[in-house]
Amino acid sequence: MGRYVLRRILVSIPLLIGISIITFVVINMAPGGPIGVASDMNPKATAEYRERLKAYYGLDQPVHVRYIRWLGRMAVLDFGDSFSLDGRKVWDKIKERIPVTLLINALSMSLIFLIAVPIGIYSAVRKGSVFDRISTVAVFTGFAIPTFWLALLLMILFGVHLGWLPISGLVSLEYDALSLPLKILDRAGHLVLPVFLAAFGGLAGISRYMRSNMLEVIRQDYIMTARAKGLPEKVVVRRHAVRNALLPVITIFGLSIPGLLGGSVIFETIFAIPGMGQLFYQGVMSRDYPLIMGILTIGAFLTLLGNILADVGYAVADPRINTERAG
Amino acid sequence: MRRRLFRRFAFPVLIAAAFLAVAAAGCFGPGGKSTEDESSAFSDIPAYGDSIIEGSIGDVSGFLSAVTSDSASHAAAGYVFNGLVRYDKNIELTGDLAESWKVSPDGRKIVFRLRAGVKWHDGAPFTSEDVLFTYRKMIDPKTPTAYGEDFKQVTKAYAPDPLTFVAEYDRPYAPALASWGMHILPKHLLEQHPDISRSPLNKKPVGTGPYRFTDWKTGEKTVFDASPDYWDGKPYISRVVTRVIPDLATMFLELKSGGIDLMNLSPLQYTRQTETKQFKESFKKYRYLSSGYTYLGFRLDHPFFADRKVRQAIAYATNKKEIINGVFFGLGEEATGPYKPGTWAHNPNVMRYEHDPAKAKELLAQAGWDRTDATGTLINKEGKRFEFTVLTNAGNKSREQTVAIIQQNLAAVGIRVEIRTVEWAAFINEFVKKRNFDALVLGWNITPDPDQYDIWHSSKTAPDELNYIGYVNAEVDQLLENGRRTFDKERRKKAYFRIQEILAEDQPLVFLYYPDALPVVHKRIRGIEPAPAGISHNYVKWYVPAEQQRYKSFQR
């Protein structure tokens, strides 16, 4: 087992480098560059200024030299300085966005699993029932409705007409003057709509996945055996079926790990939440290469980590998987 | 904002409209009329206190405007810093940190007399040394500023005494005066920082302005508090909060629910979503021309467009009224040239192109486009079809709609137009800079100073330069030169009037429209005086009557 994990980690390193080379080359190939943001269409920006700025950002060097420099910095976990005008460290910029994005994603993901798994199980057990049909329609509606549109409708209802919930942002303007319980309440109020919407759109995937797993399991011989030996249906479903049907969900869990830090641009834009999605979008639009590379590298790292964790988790949960030969 | 000519609706992240600044950037027009009458049951006595919450679609990137280029940053810097000069409500230059100035008779020397007793927010006195320091930083190669060019024209700058600053030039350069509107930096706090963009002041500014920096939460908000000893009197409103709300629909909902007090409306919101009694009870809308225009530009060495008659024909065929009514719900004005109506440089008596398809066809026939093929498209003697592509940048709805109307208009006279929209960076780098277009729809900001040398002069056609349509006219070149080499307003006016006549006749581009600026402000905020420069020119004097103040907890 230990050797298996170690091998997976070692294999991941060249993979990570490969990903970084491709992303580095691709973002540098995109038209425009960080210089253009300040100088395109600006009559006061002279050719000399452009050259100076290029040297300032090290863009006068060829791509491979810049990549090697970047890699050298990354080796000591230095993400470099952002190309944006504030010139802050990339890591500082990412760091301050992580808590918000992580909180919203963790909450909505828990909500998704908490709701979708029971829905999936119940739909499978009562396949074709009224509940099955209604839940199918409901989760697919959630999947199909454009989030930004539903978000606006809910903002109008709860924010403007009823006045129950704040419309956007993370905290109220009076936040600093509030007492601790009110502070918590204020933050929670701001999270209700974004978390609900993020979860609503994600129910379909997990619940359908759970349902089909469950249907698969129920058809197995050992379930029939369990029923045949006279176990009550509850015990059959809970102890024998659900456990086995949940196994593949571990994989989904693992694959969700990079999603914890990946924010949604549309979402964060509409709720004015300063999260990772907006940061990345702004980075791309202003061709802030170090920032883009930083976020993509973290994403790639988490994806590989998630894969390893999913495989390891699977191996732990299902002893039939031979970790010595799998690779 | 003041120094940028280009209107980048394309790039919401960076254009970042902090609306006070948008209005301040100069919005003139017929009186800047407000749309309804002031009526109030409350007393109208100025009082200190309360906060104003404004919405901005973009965040600040830094507070030193010399090294930032987005309008959110420039707007924020405007609360904290002053220049030597500024534009007043009539878009005339007036003293800011300079009490007065004198231009020598030969136009080569400007002597600024500085205001006495001005203090930096940390208590240190402001002197001419700070001005000299700012000048040195502007020309320092270590400063990554896009605005150094005007200062490089200075041949000699010195500070003979603490309240006098002198700048000398080797020949008169009219735009130089406005360039001293650059925010003056505190020498005592920046001296030890070779690169000012990396200095702590870019994140926590200390200036001489009406408001002091209090807080900046990246991606969320900036907070400024009134400076009690501001040299022009303490501002009435105690606190200014700028909230970052990237989505305009969300921003509008925040406005309606009381989360913000001030924003710029879209024409749709202005005409269709704010006409309720409830809305009018709480808010007051304003309307005036914004300082920018949108145009249909041609690549002038393209075989179709080299002929002036063809360009004029397209101008006649384009229905500007329909565009303004269809795209902006009538909230705009037909453009006739590159200056804004109501400003001193604008010439109202130039050739106009009323919508006239018959005349367009006649001119096209004269230019050799006198027959049509089976599809009704014009062809010339060589059998070439009159079809071309109009480019515009993606993500700008009003421009996309404008192009669609132009396509219809031109189809009516037998010209086939393809539309292509391209992402901003690709648009600039792959098409504009490489002169790889037939025609395009874009916009220019109109700067308060009428010098537009960089746009129209025939020497400005290199890839990175802005005369990308390739306009060459010897008389215009000479007039542009004349206009910037004298401080005499009458002589400048003469030059710019003539330029507008030539441009109107030549139609190197079809001037389409000046859109309206449509700010809305909560009614409790008083003292707003709409003027040619917009509404924000006197924000220091805005106030909320005591009994209507909303944010008591912020008061000090």
CSV table of N, CA, C and O in Angstrom, one decimal, chain A residues 92-177:
chain,number,residue,atom,x,y,z
A,92,ASP,N,-0.2,35.9,-1.9
A,92,ASP,CA,-1.1,36.7,-1.1
A,92,ASP,C,-2.4,36.9,-1.7
A,92,ASP,O,-3.4,36.9,-1.0
A,93,LYS,N,-2.4,37.1,-3.0
A,93,LYS,CA,-3.7,37.4,-3.6
A,93,LYS,C,-4.6,36.1,-3.6
A,93,LYS,O,-5.8,36.2,-3.4
A,94,ILE,N,-4.0,34.9,-3.8
A,94,ILE,CA,-4.7,33.7,-3.7
A,94,ILE,C,-5.2,33.4,-2.3
A,94,ILE,O,-6.3,33.1,-2.1
A,95,LYS,N,-4.3,33.6,-1.4
A,95,LYS,CA,-4.5,33.3,0.0
A,95,LYS,C,-5.8,34.0,0.6
A,95,LYS,O,-6.6,33.4,1.3
A,96,GLU,N,-5.9,35.3,0.2
A,96,GLU,CA,-7.0,36.0,0.8
A,96,GLU,C,-8.4,35.6,0.2
A,96,GLU,O,-9.4,35.9,0.7
A,97,ARG,N,-8.3,34.9,-1.0
A,97,ARG,CA,-9.6,34.5,-1.6
A,97,ARG,C,-10.0,33.1,-1.2
A,97,ARG,O,-11.1,32.7,-1.3
A,98,ILE,N,-9.0,32.3,-0.7
A,98,ILE,CA,-9.3,30.9,-0.4
A,98,ILE,C,-10.4,30.7,0.6
A,98,ILE,O,-11.4,29.9,0.4
A,99,PRO,N,-10.4,31.4,1.8
A,99,PRO,CA,-11.4,31.1,2.8
A,99,PRO,C,-12.9,31.2,2.3
A,99,PRO,O,-13.7,30.3,2.5
A,100,VAL,N,-13.1,32.3,1.6
A,100,VAL,CA,-14.5,32.5,1.1
A,100,VAL,C,-14.9,31.4,0.1
A,100,VAL,O,-16.0,30.8,0.3
A,101,THR,N,-14.1,31.1,-0.9
A,101,THR,CA,-14.4,30.1,-1.8
A,101,THR,C,-14.5,28.7,-1.2
A,101,THR,O,-15.5,28.0,-1.5
A,102,LEU,N,-13.6,28.4,-0.3
A,102,LEU,CA,-13.6,27.1,0.4
A,102,LEU,C,-14.9,27.0,1.2
A,102,LEU,O,-15.6,25.9,1.1
A,103,LEU,N,-15.3,28.0,1.9
A,103,LEU,CA,-16.5,27.9,2.8
A,103,LEU,C,-17.7,27.7,1.9
A,103,LEU,O,-18.5,26.8,2.2
A,104,ILE,N,-17.9,28.5,0.9
A,104,ILE,CA,-19.1,28.3,0.0
A,104,ILE,C,-19.1,27.0,-0.6
A,104,ILE,O,-20.1,26.3,-0.6
A,105,ASN,N,-18.0,26.6,-1.2
A,105,ASN,CA,-17.9,25.3,-1.9
A,105,ASN,C,-18.2,24.1,-0.9
A,105,ASN,O,-18.9,23.1,-1.2
A,106,ALA,N,-17.5,24.2,0.3
A,106,ALA,CA,-17.7,23.1,1.2
A,106,ALA,C,-19.1,23.0,1.7
A,106,ALA,O,-19.7,21.9,1.7
A,107,LEU,N,-19.7,24.2,2.0
A,107,LEU,CA,-21.1,24.1,2.4
A,107,LEU,C,-22.1,23.6,1.3
A,107,LEU,O,-22.9,22.7,1.6
A,108,SER,N,-21.8,24.1,0.1
A,108,SER,CA,-22.8,23.6,-1.0
A,108,SER,C,-22.5,22.2,-1.3
A,108,SER,O,-23.5,21.4,-1.6
A,109,MET,N,-21.3,21.7,-1.2
A,109,MET,CA,-21.0,20.4,-1.6
A,109,MET,C,-21.6,19.4,-0.5
A,109,MET,O,-22.2,18.4,-0.8
A,110,SER,N,-21.5,19.8,0.8
A,110,SER,CA,-22.1,19.0,1.8
A,110,SER,C,-23.6,18.9,1.6
A,110,SER,O,-24.2,17.9,1.7
A,111,LEU,N,-24.1,20.1,1.3
A,111,LEU,CA,-25.6,20.1,1.1
A,111,LEU,C,-26.0,19.2,-0.1
A,111,LEU,O,-27.0,18.5,0.0
A,112,ILE,N,-25.2,19.2,-1.1
A,112,ILE,CA,-25.5,18.4,-2.3
A,112,ILE,C,-25.5,16.9,-1.9
A,112,ILE,O,-26.4,16.2,-2.1
A,113,PHE,N,-24.4,16.5,-1.2
A,113,PHE,CA,-24.3,15.1,-0.8
A,113,PHE,C,-25.4,14.7,0.2
A,113,PHE,O,-26.0,13.7,0.1
A,114,LEU,N,-25.7,15.6,1.1
A,114,LEU,CA,-26.7,15.3,2.1
A,114,LEU,C,-28.1,15.1,1.5
A,114,LEU,O,-28.9,14.4,2.0
A,115,ILE,N,-28.4,15.9,0.5
A,115,ILE,CA,-29.7,15.8,-0.2
A,115,ILE,C,-29.7,14.8,-1.3
A,115,ILE,O,-30.7,14.0,-1.4
A,116,ALA,N,-28.7,14.8,-2.1
A,116,ALA,CA,-28.7,14.0,-3.3
A,116,ALA,C,-28.6,12.5,-3.1
A,116,ALA,O,-29.3,11.7,-3.7
A,117,VAL,N,-27.8,12.1,-2.1
A,117,VAL,CA,-27.6,10.7,-1.8
A,117,VAL,C,-29.0,10.1,-1.4
A,117,VAL,O,-29.4,9.1,-2.0
A,118,PRO,N,-29.6,10.6,-0.3
A,118,PRO,CA,-30.9,10.0,0.0
A,118,PRO,C,-31.9,10.1,-1.2
A,118,PRO,O,-32.7,9.1,-1.4
A,119,ILE,N,-32.0,11.1,-1.9
A,119,ILE,CA,-32.9,11.2,-3.0
A,119,ILE,C,-32.6,10.0,-4.0
A,119,ILE,O,-33.5,9.3,-4.4
A,120,GLY,N,-31.3,9.8,-4.3
A,120,GLY,CA,-30.9,8.8,-5.2
A,120,GLY,C,-31.3,7.4,-4.7
A,120,GLY,O,-31.9,6.6,-5.4
A,121,ILE,N,-31.1,7.2,-3.4
A,121,ILE,CA,-31.4,5.9,-2.9
A,121,ILE,C,-32.9,5.6,-2.9
A,121,ILE,O,-33.4,4.6,-3.4
A,122,TYR,N,-33.6,6.6,-2.4
A,122,TYR,CA,-35.1,6.4,-2.3
A,122,TYR,C,-35.7,6.3,-3.7
A,122,TYR,O,-36.6,5.4,-3.9
A,123,SER,N,-35.2,7.0,-4.7
A,123,SER,CA,-35.7,6.9,-6.0
A,123,SER,C,-35.4,5.5,-6.6
A,123,SER,O,-36.3,4.9,-7.3
A,124,ALA,N,-34.3,4.9,-6.3
A,124,ALA,CA,-34.0,3.6,-6.8
A,124,ALA,C,-34.8,2.6,-6.1
A,124,ALA,O,-35.4,1.7,-6.8
A,125,VAL,N,-35.0,2.7,-4.8
A,125,VAL,CA,-35.8,1.7,-4.1
A,125,VAL,C,-37.2,1.7,-4.6
A,125,VAL,O,-37.9,0.7,-4.7
A,126,ARG,N,-37.7,3.0,-4.8
A,126,ARG,CA,-39.1,3.1,-5.2
A,126,ARG,C,-39.1,3.5,-6.7
A,126,ARG,O,-39.7,4.5,-7.1
A,127,LYS,N,-38.4,2.8,-7.5
A,127,LYS,CA,-38.2,3.2,-8.9
A,127,LYS,C,-39.6,3.3,-9.6
A,127,LYS,O,-40.5,2.4,-9.4
A,128,GLY,N,-39.8,4.4,-10.3
A,128,GLY,CA,-41.1,4.5,-11.0
A,128,GLY,C,-42.2,5.1,-10.1
A,128,GLY,O,-43.3,5.4,-10.6
A,129,SER,N,-42.0,5.3,-8.8
A,129,SER,CA,-43.0,5.9,-8.0
A,129,SER,C,-43.2,7.3,-8.2
A,129,SER,O,-42.4,8.0,-9.0
A,130,VAL,N,-44.2,7.9,-7.6
A,130,VAL,CA,-44.4,9.4,-7.7
A,130,VAL,C,-43.2,10.1,-7.3
A,130,VAL,O,-42.8,11.1,-7.9
A,131,PHE,N,-42.6,9.7,-6.1
A,131,PHE,CA,-41.4,10.4,-5.6
A,131,PHE,C,-40.3,10.4,-6.6
A,131,PHE,O,-39.7,11.4,-6.9
A,132,ASP,N,-40.1,9.2,-7.2
A,132,ASP,CA,-39.0,9.1,-8.2
A,132,ASP,C,-39.2,10.1,-9.3
A,132,ASP,O,-38.3,10.8,-9.7
A,133,ARG,N,-40.4,10.1,-9.8
A,133,ARG,CA,-40.7,11.0,-11.0
A,133,ARG,C,-40.6,12.5,-10.6
A,133,ARG,O,-39.9,13.3,-11.3
A,134,ILE,N,-41.1,12.8,-9.4
A,134,ILE,CA,-41.1,14.3,-9.0
A,134,ILE,C,-39.6,14.7,-8.8
A,134,ILE,O,-39.2,15.7,-9.2
A,135,SER,N,-38.9,13.8,-8.1
A,135,SER,CA,-37.5,14.2,-7.8
A,135,SER,C,-36.7,14.3,-9.0
A,135,SER,O,-35.8,15.1,-9.2
A,136,THR,N,-37.0,13.4,-10.0
A,136,THR,CA,-36.2,13.5,-11.3
A,136,THR,C,-36.5,14.8,-11.9
A,136,THR,O,-35.5,15.5,-12.4
A,137,VAL,N,-37.8,15.2,-12.0
A,137,VAL,CA,-38.1,16.5,-12.6
A,137,VAL,C,-37.4,17.6,-11.9
A,137,VAL,O,-36.8,18.5,-12.5
A,138,ALA,N,-37.5,17.5,-10.5
A,138,ALA,CA,-36.9,18.6,-9.7
A,138,ALA,C,-35.4,18.8,-9.9
A,138,ALA,O,-34.9,19.9,-10.1
A,139,VAL,N,-34.7,17.7,-9.8
A,139,VAL,CA,-33.2,17.8,-9.9
A,139,VAL,C,-32.8,18.3,-11.3
A,139,VAL,O,-31.9,19.1,-11.5
A,140,PHE,N,-33.5,17.8,-12.3
A,140,PHE,CA,-33.2,18.2,-13.7
A,140,PHE,C,-33.5,19.7,-13.9
A,140,PHE,O,-32.9,20.4,-14.7
A,141,THR,N,-34.6,20.1,-13.3
A,141,THR,CA,-35.0,21.5,-13.4
A,141,THR,C,-33.8,22.3,-12.8
A,141,THR,O,-33.4,23.3,-13.4
A,142,GLY,N,-33.3,21.9,-11.7
A,142,GLY,CA,-32.2,22.6,-11.0
A,142,GLY,C,-31.0,22.7,-11.9
A,142,GLY,O,-30.3,23.7,-12.0
A,143,PHE,N,-30.8,21.5,-12.6
A,143,PHE,CA,-29.6,21.4,-13.5
A,143,PHE,C,-29.8,22.3,-14.7
A,143,PHE,O,-28.8,22.9,-15.2
A,144,ALA,N,-31.0,22.4,-15.2
A,144,ALA,CA,-31.2,23.1,-16.5
A,144,ALA,C,-31.4,24.6,-16.3
A,144,ALA,O,-31.1,25.4,-17.2
A,145,ILE,N,-31.9,25.1,-15.2
A,145,ILE,CA,-32.2,26.5,-15.0
A,145,ILE,C,-30.9,27.3,-15.0
A,145,ILE,O,-29.9,26.9,-14.3
A,146,PRO,N,-30.7,28.3,-15.8
A,146,PRO,CA,-29.5,29.1,-15.7
A,146,PRO,C,-29.4,29.8,-14.3
A,146,PRO,O,-30.3,30.4,-13.9
A,147,THR,N,-28.3,29.5,-13.7
A,147,THR,CA,-28.1,30.0,-12.3
A,147,THR,C,-28.3,31.5,-12.2
A,147,THR,O,-28.9,31.9,-11.2
A,148,PHE,N,-27.7,32.2,-13.1
A,148,PHE,CA,-27.7,33.7,-12.9
A,148,PHE,C,-29.2,34.2,-13.0
A,148,PHE,O,-29.5,35.1,-12.2
A,149,TRP,N,-30.0,33.5,-13.7
A,149,TRP,CA,-31.4,34.0,-13.9
A,149,TRP,C,-32.2,33.7,-12.6
A,149,TRP,O,-32.8,34.5,-12.0
A,150,LEU,N,-32.0,32.4,-12.1
A,150,LEU,CA,-32.7,32.1,-10.9
A,150,LEU,C,-32.2,32.9,-9.7
A,150,LEU,O,-32.9,33.4,-8.8
A,151,ALA,N,-30.8,33.2,-9.7
A,151,ALA,CA,-30.3,34.1,-8.7
A,151,ALA,C,-30.9,35.4,-8.7
A,151,ALA,O,-31.3,35.9,-7.6
A,152,LEU,N,-31.1,36.0,-9.8
A,152,LEU,CA,-31.8,37.3,-9.9
A,152,LEU,C,-33.2,37.3,-9.4
A,152,LEU,O,-33.6,38.1,-8.6
A,153,LEU,N,-33.9,36.2,-9.8
A,153,LEU,CA,-35.3,36.1,-9.3
A,153,LEU,C,-35.4,36.0,-7.8
A,153,LEU,O,-36.2,36.6,-7.1
A,154,LEU,N,-34.5,35.2,-7.2
A,154,LEU,CA,-34.5,35.0,-5.8
A,154,LEU,C,-34.0,36.3,-5.1
A,154,LEU,O,-34.6,36.6,-4.0
A,155,MET,N,-33.1,37.0,-5.7
A,155,MET,CA,-32.7,38.3,-5.1
A,155,MET,C,-33.9,39.3,-5.1
A,155,MET,O,-34.1,40.0,-4.1
A,156,ILE,N,-34.6,39.3,-6.2
A,156,ILE,CA,-35.8,40.2,-6.2
A,156,ILE,C,-36.8,39.8,-5.2
A,156,ILE,O,-37.3,40.7,-4.4
A,157,LEU,N,-37.0,38.5,-5.0
A,157,LEU,CA,-38.0,38.1,-4.1
A,157,LEU,C,-37.6,38.3,-2.6
A,157,LEU,O,-38.2,39.0,-1.9
A,158,PHE,N,-36.4,37.7,-2.3
A,158,PHE,CA,-36.0,37.8,-0.9
A,158,PHE,C,-35.3,39.0,-0.5
A,158,PHE,O,-35.2,39.4,0.7
A,159,GLY,N,-34.7,39.7,-1.5
A,159,GLY,CA,-33.9,40.9,-1.2
A,159,GLY,C,-34.7,42.2,-1.3
A,159,GLY,O,-34.7,43.0,-0.4
A,160,VAL,N,-35.4,42.3,-2.4
A,160,VAL,CA,-36.1,43.6,-2.7
A,160,VAL,C,-37.5,43.5,-2.1
A,160,VAL,O,-37.9,44.4,-1.3
A,161,HIS,N,-38.3,42.5,-2.5
A,161,HIS,CA,-39.7,42.5,-2.0
A,161,HIS,C,-39.9,42.2,-0.6
A,161,HIS,O,-40.5,42.9,0.2
A,162,LEU,N,-39.3,41.0,-0.1
A,162,LEU,CA,-39.5,40.6,1.2
A,162,LEU,C,-38.5,41.2,2.2
A,162,LEU,O,-38.8,41.4,3.4
A,163,GLY,N,-37.3,41.5,1.7
A,163,GLY,CA,-36.3,42.1,2.5
A,163,GLY,C,-35.7,41.2,3.6
A,163,GLY,O,-35.2,41.6,4.6
A,164,TRP,N,-35.9,39.9,3.3
A,164,TRP,CA,-35.4,38.9,4.3
A,164,TRP,C,-33.9,38.7,4.3
A,164,TRP,O,-33.2,38.5,5.3
A,165,LEU,N,-33.4,38.7,3.1
A,165,LEU,CA,-32.0,38.3,2.9
A,165,LEU,C,-31.2,39.5,2.2
A,165,LEU,O,-31.8,40.2,1.4
A,166,PRO,N,-29.9,39.6,2.5
A,166,PRO,CA,-29.1,40.6,1.7
A,166,PRO,C,-29.0,40.1,0.3
A,166,PRO,O,-29.0,38.9,0.0
A,167,ILE,N,-28.7,41.0,-0.6
A,167,ILE,CA,-28.6,40.7,-2.0
A,167,ILE,C,-27.3,40.2,-2.4
A,167,ILE,O,-27.1,39.2,-3.1
A,168,SER,N,-26.2,40.9,-2.0
A,168,SER,CA,-24.9,40.6,-2.5
A,168,SER,C,-23.9,40.9,-1.4
A,168,SER,O,-24.2,41.5,-0.4
A,169,GLY,N,-22.7,40.5,-1.7
A,169,GLY,CA,-21.6,40.7,-0.8
A,169,GLY,C,-21.4,39.6,0.3
A,169,GLY,O,-22.1,38.7,0.3
A,170,LEU,N,-20.4,39.8,1.1
A,170,LEU,CA,-20.1,38.8,2.2
A,170,LEU,C,-20.7,39.2,3.5
A,170,LEU,O,-21.1,38.4,4.3
A,171,VAL,N,-20.6,40.5,3.8
A,171,VAL,CA,-21.1,41.0,5.1
A,171,VAL,C,-21.8,42.4,4.9
A,171,VAL,O,-21.6,43.0,3.8
A,172,SER,N,-22.6,42.8,5.8
A,172,SER,CA,-23.2,44.1,5.7
A,172,SER,C,-22.2,45.2,6.0
A,172,SER,O,-21.1,45.0,6.6
A,173,LEU,N,-22.5,46.4,5.6
A,173,LEU,CA,-21.6,47.6,5.9
A,173,LEU,C,-21.4,47.8,7.3
A,173,LEU,O,-20.4,48.3,7.8
A,174,GLU,N,-22.5,47.5,8.1
A,174,GLU,CA,-22.4,47.8,9.6
A,174,GLU,C,-21.7,46.7,10.3
A,174,GLU,O,-21.6,46.7,11.5
A,175,TYR,N,-21.2,45.7,9.6
A,175,TYR,CA,-20.6,44.5,10.2
A,175,TYR,C,-19.7,44.7,11.4
A,175,TYR,O,-19.9,44.1,12.4
A,176,ASP,N,-18.8,45.6,11.2
A,176,ASP,CA,-17.8,45.8,12.3
A,176,ASP,C,-18.4,46.3,13.6
A,176,ASP,O,-17.8,46.1,14.7
A,177,ALA,N,-19.6,46.9,13.5
A,177,ALA,CA,-20.2,47.5,14.7
A,177,ALA,C,-21.1,46.4,15.4
A,177,ALA,O,-21.6,46.7,16.5
